Short mmCIF file of C-alpha atoms in Angstrom, two decimals:
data_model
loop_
_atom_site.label_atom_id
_atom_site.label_comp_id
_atom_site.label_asym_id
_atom_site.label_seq_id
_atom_site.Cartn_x
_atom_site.Cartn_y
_atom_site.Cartn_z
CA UNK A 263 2.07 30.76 3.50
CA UNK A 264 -1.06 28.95 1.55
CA UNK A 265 -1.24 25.05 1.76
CA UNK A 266 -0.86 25.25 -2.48
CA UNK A 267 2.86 27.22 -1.65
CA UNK A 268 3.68 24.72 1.25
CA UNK A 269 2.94 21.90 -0.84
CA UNK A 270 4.86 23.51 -4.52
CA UNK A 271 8.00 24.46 -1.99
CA UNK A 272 8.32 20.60 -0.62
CA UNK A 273 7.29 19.56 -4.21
CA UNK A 274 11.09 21.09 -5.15
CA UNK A 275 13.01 19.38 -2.71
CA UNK A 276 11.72 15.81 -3.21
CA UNK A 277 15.14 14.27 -5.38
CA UNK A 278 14.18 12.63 -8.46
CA UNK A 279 13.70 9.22 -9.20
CA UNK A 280 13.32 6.49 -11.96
CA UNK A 281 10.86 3.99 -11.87
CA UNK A 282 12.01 0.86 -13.26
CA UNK A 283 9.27 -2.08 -13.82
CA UNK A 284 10.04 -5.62 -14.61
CA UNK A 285 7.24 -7.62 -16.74
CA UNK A 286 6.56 -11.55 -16.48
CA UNK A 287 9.38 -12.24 -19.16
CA UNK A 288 11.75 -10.69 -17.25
CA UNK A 289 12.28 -7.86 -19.05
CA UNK A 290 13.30 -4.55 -17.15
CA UNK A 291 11.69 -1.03 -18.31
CA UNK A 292 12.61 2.25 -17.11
CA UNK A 293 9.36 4.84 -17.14
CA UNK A 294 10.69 8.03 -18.35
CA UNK A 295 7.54 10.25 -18.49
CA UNK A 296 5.23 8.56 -21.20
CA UNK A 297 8.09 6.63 -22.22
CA UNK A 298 9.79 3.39 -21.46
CA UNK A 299 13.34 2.66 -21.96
CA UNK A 300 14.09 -1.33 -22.24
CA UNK A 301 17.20 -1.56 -19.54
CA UNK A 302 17.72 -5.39 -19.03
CA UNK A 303 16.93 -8.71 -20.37
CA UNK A 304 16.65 -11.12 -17.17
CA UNK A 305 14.45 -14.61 -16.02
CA UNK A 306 10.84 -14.45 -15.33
CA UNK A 307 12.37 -17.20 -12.30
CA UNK A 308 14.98 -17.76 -9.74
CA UNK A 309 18.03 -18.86 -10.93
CA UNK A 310 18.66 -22.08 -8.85
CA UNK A 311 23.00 -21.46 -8.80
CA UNK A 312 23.12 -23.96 -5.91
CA UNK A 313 21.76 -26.60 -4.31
CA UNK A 314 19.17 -25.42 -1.43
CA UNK A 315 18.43 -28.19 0.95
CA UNK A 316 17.54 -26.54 4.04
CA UNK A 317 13.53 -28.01 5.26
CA UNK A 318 12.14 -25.15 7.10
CA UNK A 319 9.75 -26.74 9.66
CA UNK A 320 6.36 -24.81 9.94
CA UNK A 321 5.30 -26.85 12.50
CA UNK A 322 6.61 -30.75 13.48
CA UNK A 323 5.49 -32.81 10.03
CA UNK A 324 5.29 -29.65 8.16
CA UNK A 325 7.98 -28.63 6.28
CA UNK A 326 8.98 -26.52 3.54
CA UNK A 327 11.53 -25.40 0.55
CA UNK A 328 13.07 -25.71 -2.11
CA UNK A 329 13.17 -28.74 -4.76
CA UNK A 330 16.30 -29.28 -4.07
CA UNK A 331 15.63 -31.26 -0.69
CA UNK A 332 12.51 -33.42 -2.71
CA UNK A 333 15.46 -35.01 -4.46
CA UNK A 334 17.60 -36.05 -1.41
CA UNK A 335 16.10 -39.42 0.23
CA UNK A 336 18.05 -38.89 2.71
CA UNK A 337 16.66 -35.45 3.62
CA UNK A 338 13.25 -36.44 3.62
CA UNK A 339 14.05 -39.85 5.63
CA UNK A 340 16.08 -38.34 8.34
CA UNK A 341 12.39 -35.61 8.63
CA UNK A 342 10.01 -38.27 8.07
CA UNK A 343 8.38 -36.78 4.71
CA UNK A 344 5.43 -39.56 3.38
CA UNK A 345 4.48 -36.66 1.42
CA UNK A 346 5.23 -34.35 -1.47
CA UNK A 347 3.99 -31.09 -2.87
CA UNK A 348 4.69 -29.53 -5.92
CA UNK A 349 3.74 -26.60 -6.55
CA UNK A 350 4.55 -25.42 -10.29
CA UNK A 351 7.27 -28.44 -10.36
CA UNK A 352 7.07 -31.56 -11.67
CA UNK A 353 10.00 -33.90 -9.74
CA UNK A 354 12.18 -35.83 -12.65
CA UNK A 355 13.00 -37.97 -9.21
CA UNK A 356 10.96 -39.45 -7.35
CA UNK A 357 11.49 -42.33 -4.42
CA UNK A 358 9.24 -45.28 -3.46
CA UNK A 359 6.97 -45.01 -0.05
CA UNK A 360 6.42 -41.16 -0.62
CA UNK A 361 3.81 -39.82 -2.23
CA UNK A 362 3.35 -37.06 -4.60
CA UNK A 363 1.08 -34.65 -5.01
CA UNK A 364 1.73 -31.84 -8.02
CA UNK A 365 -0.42 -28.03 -8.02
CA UNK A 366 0.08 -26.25 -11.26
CA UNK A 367 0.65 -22.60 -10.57
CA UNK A 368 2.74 -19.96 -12.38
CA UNK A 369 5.11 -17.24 -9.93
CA UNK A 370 3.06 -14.64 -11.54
CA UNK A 371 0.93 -12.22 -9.73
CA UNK A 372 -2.26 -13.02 -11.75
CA UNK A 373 -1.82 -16.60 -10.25
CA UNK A 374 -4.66 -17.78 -7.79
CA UNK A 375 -2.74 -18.67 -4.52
CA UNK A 376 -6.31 -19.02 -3.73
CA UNK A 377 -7.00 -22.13 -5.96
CA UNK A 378 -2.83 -23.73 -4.38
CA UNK A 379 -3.69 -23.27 -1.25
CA UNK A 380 -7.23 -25.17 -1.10
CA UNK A 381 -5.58 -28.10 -2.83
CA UNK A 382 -2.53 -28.19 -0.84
CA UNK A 383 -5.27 -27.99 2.11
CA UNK A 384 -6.87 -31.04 1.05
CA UNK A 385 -4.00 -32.60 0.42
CA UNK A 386 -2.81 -32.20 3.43
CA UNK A 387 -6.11 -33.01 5.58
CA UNK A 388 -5.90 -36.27 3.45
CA UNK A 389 -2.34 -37.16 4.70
CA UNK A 390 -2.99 -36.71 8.34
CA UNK A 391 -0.44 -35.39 9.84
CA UNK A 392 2.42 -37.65 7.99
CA UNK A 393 5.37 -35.91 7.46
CA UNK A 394 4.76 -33.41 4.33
CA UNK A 395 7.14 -31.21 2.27
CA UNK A 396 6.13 -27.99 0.36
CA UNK A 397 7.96 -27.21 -2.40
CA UNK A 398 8.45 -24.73 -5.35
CA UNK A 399 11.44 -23.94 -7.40
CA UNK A 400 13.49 -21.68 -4.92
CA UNK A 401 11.19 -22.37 -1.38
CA UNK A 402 10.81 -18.06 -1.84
CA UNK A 403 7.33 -17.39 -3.15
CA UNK A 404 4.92 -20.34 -4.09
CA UNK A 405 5.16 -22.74 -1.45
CA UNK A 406 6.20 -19.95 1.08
CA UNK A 407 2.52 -18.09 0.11
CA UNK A 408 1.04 -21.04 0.72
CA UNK A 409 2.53 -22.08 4.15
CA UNK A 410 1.51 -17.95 4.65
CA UNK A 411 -2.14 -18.69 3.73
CA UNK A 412 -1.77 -21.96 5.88
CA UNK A 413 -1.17 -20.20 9.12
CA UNK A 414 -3.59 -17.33 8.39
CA UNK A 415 -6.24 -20.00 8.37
CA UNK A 416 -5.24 -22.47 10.80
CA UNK A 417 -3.96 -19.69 13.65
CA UNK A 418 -6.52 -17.21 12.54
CA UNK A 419 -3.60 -14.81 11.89
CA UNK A 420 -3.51 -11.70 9.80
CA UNK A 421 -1.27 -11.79 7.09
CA UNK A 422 1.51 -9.39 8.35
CA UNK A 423 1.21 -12.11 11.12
CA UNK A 424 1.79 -15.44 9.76
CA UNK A 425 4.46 -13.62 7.23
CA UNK A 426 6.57 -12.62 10.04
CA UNK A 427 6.29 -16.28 11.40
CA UNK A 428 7.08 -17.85 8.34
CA UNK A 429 9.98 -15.06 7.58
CA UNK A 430 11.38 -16.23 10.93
CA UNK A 431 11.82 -19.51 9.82
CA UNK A 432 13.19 -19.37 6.57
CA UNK A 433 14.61 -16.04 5.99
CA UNK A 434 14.65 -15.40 2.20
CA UNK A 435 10.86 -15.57 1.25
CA UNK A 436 9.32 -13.30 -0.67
CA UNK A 437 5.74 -13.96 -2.40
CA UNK A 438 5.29 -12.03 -5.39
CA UNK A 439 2.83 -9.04 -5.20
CA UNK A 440 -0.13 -10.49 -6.62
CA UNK A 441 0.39 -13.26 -4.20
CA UNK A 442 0.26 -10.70 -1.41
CA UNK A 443 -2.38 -9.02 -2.02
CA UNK A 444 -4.54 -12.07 -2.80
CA UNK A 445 -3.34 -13.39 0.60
CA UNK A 446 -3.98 -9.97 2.15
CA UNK A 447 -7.92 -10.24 0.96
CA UNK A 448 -8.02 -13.59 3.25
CA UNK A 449 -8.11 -11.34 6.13
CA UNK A 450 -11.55 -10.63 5.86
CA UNK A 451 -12.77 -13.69 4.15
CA UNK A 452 -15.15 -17.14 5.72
CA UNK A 453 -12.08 -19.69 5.87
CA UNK A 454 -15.18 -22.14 5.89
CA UNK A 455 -14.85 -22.67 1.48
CA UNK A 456 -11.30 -23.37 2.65
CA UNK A 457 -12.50 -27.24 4.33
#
């Protein structure tokens, strides 16, 4: 049997699938062919349903999260936070004796993580060592990404690496795909631009 036969023969037995696509307003697309089929209308975010306010600690004075714990003083007394970040947030509460730093970035995979996670970087070289808090909307892709691009630079870990060790500490991350693979092009970078 010629490779071209082999390869028509498995061709037949692979079961069909839909691919289904889901753009930055939320909006779900099925690809049939050259075609696509609107299926759903959703969020371009996380729906917060419920307040969040576990403080994942990265390492002792780093935490991170949701926003739900920047809005609890006695959260952030009880772990020592001095320090906020915001990443994409802006806090309608905010308490006296921390301070608060905001980073404008969009959940969207054309966002530079890149441009995040040298301020947060800064911001955190600044703050010595003070108790800090990372935050986004839902603690799942922003501030996770960062605290991913954190470790890669600080432990000199690849990114499957410092995932796994931030995965293991709060379970439900997820960094959006353009997030990965920006993260994933650290591996070979000079961390030097980074300080």
């Amino acid at each position: 049997m010629s490779l071209s036969s082999l390869l028509t023969a498995k061709k037949k037995e692979l079961k069909h699938c839909n691919t289904v696509v889901t753009n930055m307003l939320g909006e779900k697309y099925e690809i049939l062919g050259s075609e696509m089929r609107l299926i759903d209308k959703g969020l371009p975010f996380v729906v917060d349903t419920k307040p969040d306010l576990q403080m994942a600690m990265v390492e002792p004075g780093l935490y991170f999260g949701s926003q739900d714990p920047a809005v609890n003083i006695d959260i952030l007394q009880t772990h020592g936070i001095r320090h906020i970040i915001s990443i994409g947030i802006k806090l309608e509460i905010v308490f006296e004796d921390i301070q608060y730093n905001f980073i404008d970035l969009m959940d969207i995979p054309e966002a530079k993580i890149s441009e995040a996670l040298k301020a947060c970087l800064g911001i955190m070289r600044e703050s010595q060592g003070q108790g800090i808090f990372i935050h986004c909307n839902a603690g799942v892709s922003r501030s996770a990404s960062v605290v991913i691009g954190y470790l890669m630079i600080k432990k000199n870990l690849s990114y499957d690496q410092a995932y796994q060790e931030v995965k293991s500490i709060r379970e439900c991350i997820k960094p959006n795909d353009g997030f990965v693979k920006q993260l994933k092009a650290l591996e070979f970078s000079d961390f030097s631009s980074f300080f």
